[in-house]
Short mmCIF file of C-alpha atoms and ligand atoms in Angstrom, two decimals:
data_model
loop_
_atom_site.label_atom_id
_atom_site.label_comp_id
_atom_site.label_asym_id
_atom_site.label_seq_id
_atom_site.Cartn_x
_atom_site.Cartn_y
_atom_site.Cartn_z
CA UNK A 109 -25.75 -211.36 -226.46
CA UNK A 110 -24.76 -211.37 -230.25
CA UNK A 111 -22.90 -209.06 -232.10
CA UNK A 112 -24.61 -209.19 -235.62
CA UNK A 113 -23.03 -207.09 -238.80
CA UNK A 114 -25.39 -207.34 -241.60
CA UNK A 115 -29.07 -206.50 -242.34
CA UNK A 116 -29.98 -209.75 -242.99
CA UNK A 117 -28.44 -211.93 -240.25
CA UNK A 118 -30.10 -209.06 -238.17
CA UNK A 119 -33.28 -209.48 -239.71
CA UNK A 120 -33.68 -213.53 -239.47
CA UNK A 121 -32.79 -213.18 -235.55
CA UNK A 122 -35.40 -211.03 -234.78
CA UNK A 123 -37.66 -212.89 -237.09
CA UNK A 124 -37.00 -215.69 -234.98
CA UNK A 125 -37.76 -214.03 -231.66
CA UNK A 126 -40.86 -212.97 -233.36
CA UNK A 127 -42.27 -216.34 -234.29
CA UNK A 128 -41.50 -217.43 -230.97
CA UNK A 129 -43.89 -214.74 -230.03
CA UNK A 130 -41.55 -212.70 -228.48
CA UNK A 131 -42.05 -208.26 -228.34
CA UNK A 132 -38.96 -207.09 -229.77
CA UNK A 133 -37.71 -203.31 -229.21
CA UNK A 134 -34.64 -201.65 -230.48
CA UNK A 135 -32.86 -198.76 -229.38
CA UNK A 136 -30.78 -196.62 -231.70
CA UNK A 137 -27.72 -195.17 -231.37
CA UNK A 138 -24.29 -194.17 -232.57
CA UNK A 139 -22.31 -195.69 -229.80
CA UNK A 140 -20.01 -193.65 -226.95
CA UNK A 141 -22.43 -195.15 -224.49
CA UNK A 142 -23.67 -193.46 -221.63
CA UNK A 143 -26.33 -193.42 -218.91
CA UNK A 144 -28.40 -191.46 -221.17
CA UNK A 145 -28.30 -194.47 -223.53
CA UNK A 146 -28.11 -197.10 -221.21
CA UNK A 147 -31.74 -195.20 -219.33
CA UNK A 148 -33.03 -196.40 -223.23
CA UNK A 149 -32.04 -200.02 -223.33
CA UNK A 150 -33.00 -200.20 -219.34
CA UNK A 151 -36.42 -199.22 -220.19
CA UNK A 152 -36.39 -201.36 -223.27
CA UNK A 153 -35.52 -204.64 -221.51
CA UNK A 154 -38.23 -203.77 -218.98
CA UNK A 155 -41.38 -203.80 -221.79
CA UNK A 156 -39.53 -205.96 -224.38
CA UNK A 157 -38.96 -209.86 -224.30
CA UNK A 158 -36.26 -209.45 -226.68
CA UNK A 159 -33.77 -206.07 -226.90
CA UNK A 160 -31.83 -204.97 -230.16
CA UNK A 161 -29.70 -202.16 -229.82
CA UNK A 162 -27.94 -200.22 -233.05
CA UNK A 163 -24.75 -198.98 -232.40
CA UNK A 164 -23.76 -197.12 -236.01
CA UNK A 165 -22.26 -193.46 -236.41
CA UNK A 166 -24.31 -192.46 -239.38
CA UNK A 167 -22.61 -190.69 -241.54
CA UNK A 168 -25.55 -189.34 -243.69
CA UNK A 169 -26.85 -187.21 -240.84
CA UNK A 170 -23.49 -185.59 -240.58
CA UNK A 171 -23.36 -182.15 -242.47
CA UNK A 172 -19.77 -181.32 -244.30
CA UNK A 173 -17.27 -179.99 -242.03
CA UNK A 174 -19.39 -181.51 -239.02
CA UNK A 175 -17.71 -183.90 -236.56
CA UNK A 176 -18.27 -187.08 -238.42
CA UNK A 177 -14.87 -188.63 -238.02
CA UNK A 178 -13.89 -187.10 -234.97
CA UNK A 179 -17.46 -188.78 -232.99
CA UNK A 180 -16.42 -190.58 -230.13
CA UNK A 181 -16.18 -194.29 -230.88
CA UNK A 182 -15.46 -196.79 -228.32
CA UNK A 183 -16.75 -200.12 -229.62
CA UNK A 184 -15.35 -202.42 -226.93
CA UNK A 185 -17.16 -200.50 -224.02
CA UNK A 186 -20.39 -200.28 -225.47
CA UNK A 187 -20.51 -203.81 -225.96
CA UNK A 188 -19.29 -204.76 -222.06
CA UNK A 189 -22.04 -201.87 -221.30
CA UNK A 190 -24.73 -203.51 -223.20
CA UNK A 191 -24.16 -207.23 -222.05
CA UNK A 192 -24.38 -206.02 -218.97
CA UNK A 193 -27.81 -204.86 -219.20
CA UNK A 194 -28.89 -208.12 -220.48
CA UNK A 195 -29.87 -206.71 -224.39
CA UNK A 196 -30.07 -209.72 -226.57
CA UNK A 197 -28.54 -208.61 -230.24
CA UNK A 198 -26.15 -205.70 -230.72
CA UNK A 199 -26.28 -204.54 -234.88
CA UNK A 200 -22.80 -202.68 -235.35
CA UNK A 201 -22.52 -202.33 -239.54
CA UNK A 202 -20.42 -200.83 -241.27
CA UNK A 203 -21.21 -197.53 -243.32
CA UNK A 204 -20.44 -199.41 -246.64
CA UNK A 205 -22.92 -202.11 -245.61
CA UNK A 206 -25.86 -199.93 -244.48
CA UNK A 207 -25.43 -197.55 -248.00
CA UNK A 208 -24.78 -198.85 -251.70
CA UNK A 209 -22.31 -197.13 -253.28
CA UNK A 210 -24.85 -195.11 -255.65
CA UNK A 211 -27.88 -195.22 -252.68
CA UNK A 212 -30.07 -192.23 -253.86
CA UNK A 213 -33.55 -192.73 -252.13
CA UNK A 214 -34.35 -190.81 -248.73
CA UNK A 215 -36.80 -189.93 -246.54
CA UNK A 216 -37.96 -186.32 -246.62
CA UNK A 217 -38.69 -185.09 -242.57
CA UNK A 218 -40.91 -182.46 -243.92
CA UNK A 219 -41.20 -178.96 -242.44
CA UNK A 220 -40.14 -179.84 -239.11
CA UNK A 221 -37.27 -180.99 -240.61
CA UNK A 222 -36.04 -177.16 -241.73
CA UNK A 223 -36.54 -175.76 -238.29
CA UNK A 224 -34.18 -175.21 -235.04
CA UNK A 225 -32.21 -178.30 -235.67
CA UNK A 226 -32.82 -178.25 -239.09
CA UNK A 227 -31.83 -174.87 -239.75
CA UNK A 228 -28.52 -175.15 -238.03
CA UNK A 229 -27.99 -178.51 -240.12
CA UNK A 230 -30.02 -178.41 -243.00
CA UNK A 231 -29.95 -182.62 -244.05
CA UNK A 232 -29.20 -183.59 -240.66
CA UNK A 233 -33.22 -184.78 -240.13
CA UNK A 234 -33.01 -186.19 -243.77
CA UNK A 235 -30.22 -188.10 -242.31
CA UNK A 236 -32.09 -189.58 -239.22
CA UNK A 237 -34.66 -190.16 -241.14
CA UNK A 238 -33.19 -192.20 -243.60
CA UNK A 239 -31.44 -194.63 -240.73
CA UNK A 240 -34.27 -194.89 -239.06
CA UNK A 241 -36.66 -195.93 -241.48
CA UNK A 242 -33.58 -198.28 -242.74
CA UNK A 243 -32.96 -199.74 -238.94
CA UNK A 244 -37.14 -200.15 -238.63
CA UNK A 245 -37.22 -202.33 -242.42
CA UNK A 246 -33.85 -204.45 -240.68
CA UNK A 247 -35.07 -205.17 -236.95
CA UNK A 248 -39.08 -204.98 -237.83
CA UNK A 249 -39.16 -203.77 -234.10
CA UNK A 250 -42.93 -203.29 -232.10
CA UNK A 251 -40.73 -200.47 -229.94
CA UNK A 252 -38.32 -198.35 -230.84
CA UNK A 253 -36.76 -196.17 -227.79
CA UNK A 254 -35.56 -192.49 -228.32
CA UNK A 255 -34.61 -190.10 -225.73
CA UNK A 256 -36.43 -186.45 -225.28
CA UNK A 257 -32.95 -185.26 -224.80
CA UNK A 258 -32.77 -185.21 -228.82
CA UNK A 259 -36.80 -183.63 -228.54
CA UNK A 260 -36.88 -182.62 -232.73
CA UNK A 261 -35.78 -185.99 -233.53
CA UNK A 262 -38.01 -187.35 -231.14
CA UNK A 263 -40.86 -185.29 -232.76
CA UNK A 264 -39.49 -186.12 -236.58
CA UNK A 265 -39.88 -189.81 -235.79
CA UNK A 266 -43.19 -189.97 -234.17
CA UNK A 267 -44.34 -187.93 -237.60
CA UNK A 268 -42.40 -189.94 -239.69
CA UNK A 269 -44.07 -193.09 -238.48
CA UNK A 270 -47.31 -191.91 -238.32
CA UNK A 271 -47.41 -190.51 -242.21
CA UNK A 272 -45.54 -193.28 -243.23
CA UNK A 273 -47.38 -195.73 -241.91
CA UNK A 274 -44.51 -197.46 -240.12
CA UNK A 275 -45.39 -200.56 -237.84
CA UNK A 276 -43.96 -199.56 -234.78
CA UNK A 277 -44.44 -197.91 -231.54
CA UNK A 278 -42.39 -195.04 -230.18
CA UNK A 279 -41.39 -194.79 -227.15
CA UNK A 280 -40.04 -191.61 -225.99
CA UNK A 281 -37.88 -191.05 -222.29
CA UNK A 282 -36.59 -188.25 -219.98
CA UNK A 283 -33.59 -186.55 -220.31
CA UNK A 284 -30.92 -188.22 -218.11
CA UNK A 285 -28.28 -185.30 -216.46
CA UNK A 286 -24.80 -185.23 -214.71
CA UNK A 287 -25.06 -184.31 -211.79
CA UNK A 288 -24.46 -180.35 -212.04
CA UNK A 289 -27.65 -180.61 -214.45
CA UNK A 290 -25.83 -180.72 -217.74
CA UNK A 291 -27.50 -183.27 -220.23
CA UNK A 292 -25.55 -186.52 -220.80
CA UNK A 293 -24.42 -186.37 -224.86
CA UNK A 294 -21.66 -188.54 -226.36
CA UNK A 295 -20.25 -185.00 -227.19
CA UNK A 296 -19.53 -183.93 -223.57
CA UNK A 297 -16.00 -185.61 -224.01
CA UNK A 298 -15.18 -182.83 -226.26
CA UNK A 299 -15.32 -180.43 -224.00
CA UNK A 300 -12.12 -179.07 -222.07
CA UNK A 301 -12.52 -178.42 -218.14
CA UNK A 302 -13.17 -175.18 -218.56
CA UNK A 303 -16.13 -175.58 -221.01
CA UNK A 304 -17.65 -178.16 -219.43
CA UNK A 305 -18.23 -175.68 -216.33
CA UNK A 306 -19.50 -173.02 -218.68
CA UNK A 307 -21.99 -175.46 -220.47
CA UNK A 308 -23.67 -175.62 -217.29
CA UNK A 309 -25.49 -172.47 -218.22
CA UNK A 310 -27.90 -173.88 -220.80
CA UNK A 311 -29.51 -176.02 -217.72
CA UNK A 312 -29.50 -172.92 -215.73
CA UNK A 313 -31.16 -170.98 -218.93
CA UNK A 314 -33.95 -174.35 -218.74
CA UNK A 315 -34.23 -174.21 -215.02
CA UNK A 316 -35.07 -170.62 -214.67
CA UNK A 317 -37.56 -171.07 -217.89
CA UNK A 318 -39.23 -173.83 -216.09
CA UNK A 319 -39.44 -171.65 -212.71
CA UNK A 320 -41.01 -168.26 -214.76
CA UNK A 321 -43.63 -170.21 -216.77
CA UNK A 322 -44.87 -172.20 -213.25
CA UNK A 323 -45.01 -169.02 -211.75
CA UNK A 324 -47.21 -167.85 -214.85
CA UNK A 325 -44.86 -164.07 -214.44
CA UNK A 326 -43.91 -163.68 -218.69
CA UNK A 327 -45.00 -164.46 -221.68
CA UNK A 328 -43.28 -167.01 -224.11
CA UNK A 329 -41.04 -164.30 -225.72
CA UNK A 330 -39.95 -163.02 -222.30
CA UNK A 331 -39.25 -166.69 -220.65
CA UNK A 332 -37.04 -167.43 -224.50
CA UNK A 333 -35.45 -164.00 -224.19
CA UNK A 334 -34.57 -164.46 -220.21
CA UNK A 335 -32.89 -167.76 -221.15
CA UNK A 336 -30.64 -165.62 -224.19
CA UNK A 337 -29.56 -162.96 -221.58
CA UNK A 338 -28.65 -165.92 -218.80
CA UNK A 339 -26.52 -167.69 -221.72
CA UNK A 340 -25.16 -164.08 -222.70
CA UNK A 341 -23.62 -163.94 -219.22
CA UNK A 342 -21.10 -166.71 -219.67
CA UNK A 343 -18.42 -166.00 -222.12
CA UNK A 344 -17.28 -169.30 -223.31
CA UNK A 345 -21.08 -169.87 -224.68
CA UNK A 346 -22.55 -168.78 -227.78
CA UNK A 347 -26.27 -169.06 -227.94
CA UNK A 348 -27.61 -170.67 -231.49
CA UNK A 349 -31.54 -170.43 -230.45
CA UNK A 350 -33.57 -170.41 -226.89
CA UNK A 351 -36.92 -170.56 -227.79
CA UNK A 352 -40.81 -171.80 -226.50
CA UNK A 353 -42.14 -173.73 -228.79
CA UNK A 354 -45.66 -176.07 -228.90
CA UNK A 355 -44.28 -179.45 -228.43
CA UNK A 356 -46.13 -180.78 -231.70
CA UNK A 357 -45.31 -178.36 -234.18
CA UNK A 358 -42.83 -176.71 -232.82
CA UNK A 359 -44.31 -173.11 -233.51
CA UNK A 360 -42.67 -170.77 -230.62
CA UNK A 361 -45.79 -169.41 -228.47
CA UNK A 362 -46.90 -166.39 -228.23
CA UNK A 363 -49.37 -166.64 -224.93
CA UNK A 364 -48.24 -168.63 -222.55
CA UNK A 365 -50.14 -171.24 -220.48
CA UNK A 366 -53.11 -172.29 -222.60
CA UNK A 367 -51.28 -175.14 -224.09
CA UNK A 368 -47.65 -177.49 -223.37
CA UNK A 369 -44.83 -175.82 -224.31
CA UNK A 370 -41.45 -176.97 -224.60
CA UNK A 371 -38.36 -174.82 -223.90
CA UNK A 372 -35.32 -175.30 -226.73
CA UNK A 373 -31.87 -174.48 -226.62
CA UNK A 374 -28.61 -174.86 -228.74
CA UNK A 375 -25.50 -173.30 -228.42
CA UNK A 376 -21.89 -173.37 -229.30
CA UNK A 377 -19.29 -174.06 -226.14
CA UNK A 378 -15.92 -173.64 -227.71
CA UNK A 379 -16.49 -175.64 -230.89
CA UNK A 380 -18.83 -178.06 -229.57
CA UNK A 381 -22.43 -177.69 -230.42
CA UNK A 382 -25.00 -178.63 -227.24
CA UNK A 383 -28.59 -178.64 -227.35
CA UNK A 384 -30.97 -179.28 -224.36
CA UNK A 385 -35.26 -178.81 -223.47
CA UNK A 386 -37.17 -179.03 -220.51
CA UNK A 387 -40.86 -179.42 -220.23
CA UNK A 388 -42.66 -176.08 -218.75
CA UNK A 389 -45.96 -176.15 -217.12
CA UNK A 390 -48.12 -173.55 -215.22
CA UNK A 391 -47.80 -173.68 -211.60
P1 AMP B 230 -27.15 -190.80 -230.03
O1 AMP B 230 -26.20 -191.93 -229.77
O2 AMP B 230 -26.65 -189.47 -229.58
O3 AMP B 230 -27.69 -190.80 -231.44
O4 AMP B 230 -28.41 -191.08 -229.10
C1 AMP B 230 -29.13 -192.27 -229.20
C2 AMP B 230 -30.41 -192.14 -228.42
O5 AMP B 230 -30.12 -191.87 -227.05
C3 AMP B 230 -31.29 -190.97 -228.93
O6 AMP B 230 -32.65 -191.37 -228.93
C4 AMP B 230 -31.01 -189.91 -227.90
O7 AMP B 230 -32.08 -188.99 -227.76
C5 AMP B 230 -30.84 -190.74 -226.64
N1 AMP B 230 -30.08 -189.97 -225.65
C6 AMP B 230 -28.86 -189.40 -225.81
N2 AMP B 230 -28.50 -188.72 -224.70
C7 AMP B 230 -29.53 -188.86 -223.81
C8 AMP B 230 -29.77 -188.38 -222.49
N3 AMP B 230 -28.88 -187.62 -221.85
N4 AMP B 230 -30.93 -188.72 -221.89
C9 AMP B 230 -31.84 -189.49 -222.55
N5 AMP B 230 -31.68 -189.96 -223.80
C10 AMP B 230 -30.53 -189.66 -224.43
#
């Protein structure tokens, strides 16, 4: 496995695996590795013959007074994690070398891009974005790998690529849990013992959303507002949005049942921010 720091280094290895005829994937992410990642790379090195993963805490997608310095960073780990799933490069650059000093040009994530996610961090998606399309131009990947767990990002990408053009595939995969349900995030290290029991509830909130709609009893406003009063009932949680929304374009539903919907929630467990989804179908 190599540990490569600049875009062009990066660039003439995968060129290489490329002439040798090789598929190349990457899988992005900003490092604090966990299962959830690791579920990426693992599905990666099964489809790919040649595995790049990004490890980079971008600060661009970072709001102001966001947790941009405190992110977990744990650089040594990652890399024993990664060799140990057999990935071929690992890119790790620096801020500095990713951005010029007067970098102006960015990639606009549209409307979707102002919504949910985008509402509670307005250039957060501008941010993604921007990497993204930067990490695509460096690695010239056929597959990129994103998790569900991140479902608006998810969504973003697939647009971005498809309006833009983009040579690549996405590939998107399930939401990997702790055991008690809660999603895995990078983030969960923030939380004290306490919290960490109360952020069970947004799972909960899913479950019980994904148990109405199969049982076709509410419409999409009841099954969002059922999963508000569920978070209501645990103190150390403050709700940000539940909502069911059409999976495309993220509209919340009125009637529930003709089409997939997708079940949303954020919320605020001490001052951590946690967002989960779940998939509902009709029973
Ligand atoms: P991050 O390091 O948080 O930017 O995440 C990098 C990638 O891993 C993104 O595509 C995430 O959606 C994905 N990811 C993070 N947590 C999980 C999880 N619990 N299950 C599946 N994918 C995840």
């Amino acid at each position: 496995m190599e540990r490569l720091v600049s875009a062009a280094e990066v660039r003439s290895a995968t060129g290489e695996a490329r002439r040798e005829g090789k598929t190349i994937a990457l899988v992005p992410t900003m490092g604090a590795l966990h299962d959830g990642h690791l579920s990426l790379v693992r599905a990666a090195c099964e489809r790919a013959d040649y595995v790049a993963v990004s490890v980079f805490v971008n600060p661009t997608q970072f709001g102001p007074g966001e947790d941009f310095e405190a992110y977990p960073r744990d650089m040594d780990g990652d890399m024993e994690l990664l060799r140990a799933e057999g990935v071929d490069l690992v890119f790790t650059p620096t801020a500095g070398a990713m951005y010029a000093p007067d970098a102006q040009v960015t990639v606009d994530p549209g409307p979707l891009g102002q919504v949910f996610e985008g509402a509670a961090r307005p250039t957060h998606f501008r941010g993604v974005c921007t990497v993204v399309t930067k990490l695509f131009a460096i690695a010239q990947p056929d597959l990129a790998y994103f998790g569900e767990k991140d479902y608006q990002q998810l969504a973003i990408v697939r647009l971005m690529v498809r309006d833009l053009d983009l040579p690549v595939r996405i590939v998107g995969c399930p939401i990997v849990r702790e055991p008690d349900g809660l999603a895995m995030s990078s983030r969960n290290v923030y939380l004290s013992a306490e919290e960490r029991r109360a952020a069970t509830v947004l799972y909960r909130a899913l479950c019980e959303a994904r148990d109405i709609a199969s049982a076709r009893e509410a419409d999409a406003e009841i099954i969002a507002s059922e999963m508000a009063s569920t978070v209501g009932t645990e103190p150390l949680v403050e709700l940000d949005y539940a909502a069911v929304i059409d999976p495309e374009t993220f509209r919340p539903l009125d009637l529930f049942g003709a089409k997939p919907a997708r079940a949303l929630i954020a919320a605020r467990v001490g001052r951590t921010r946690l967002i989960d989804n779940i998939a509902l179908e009709v029973g």
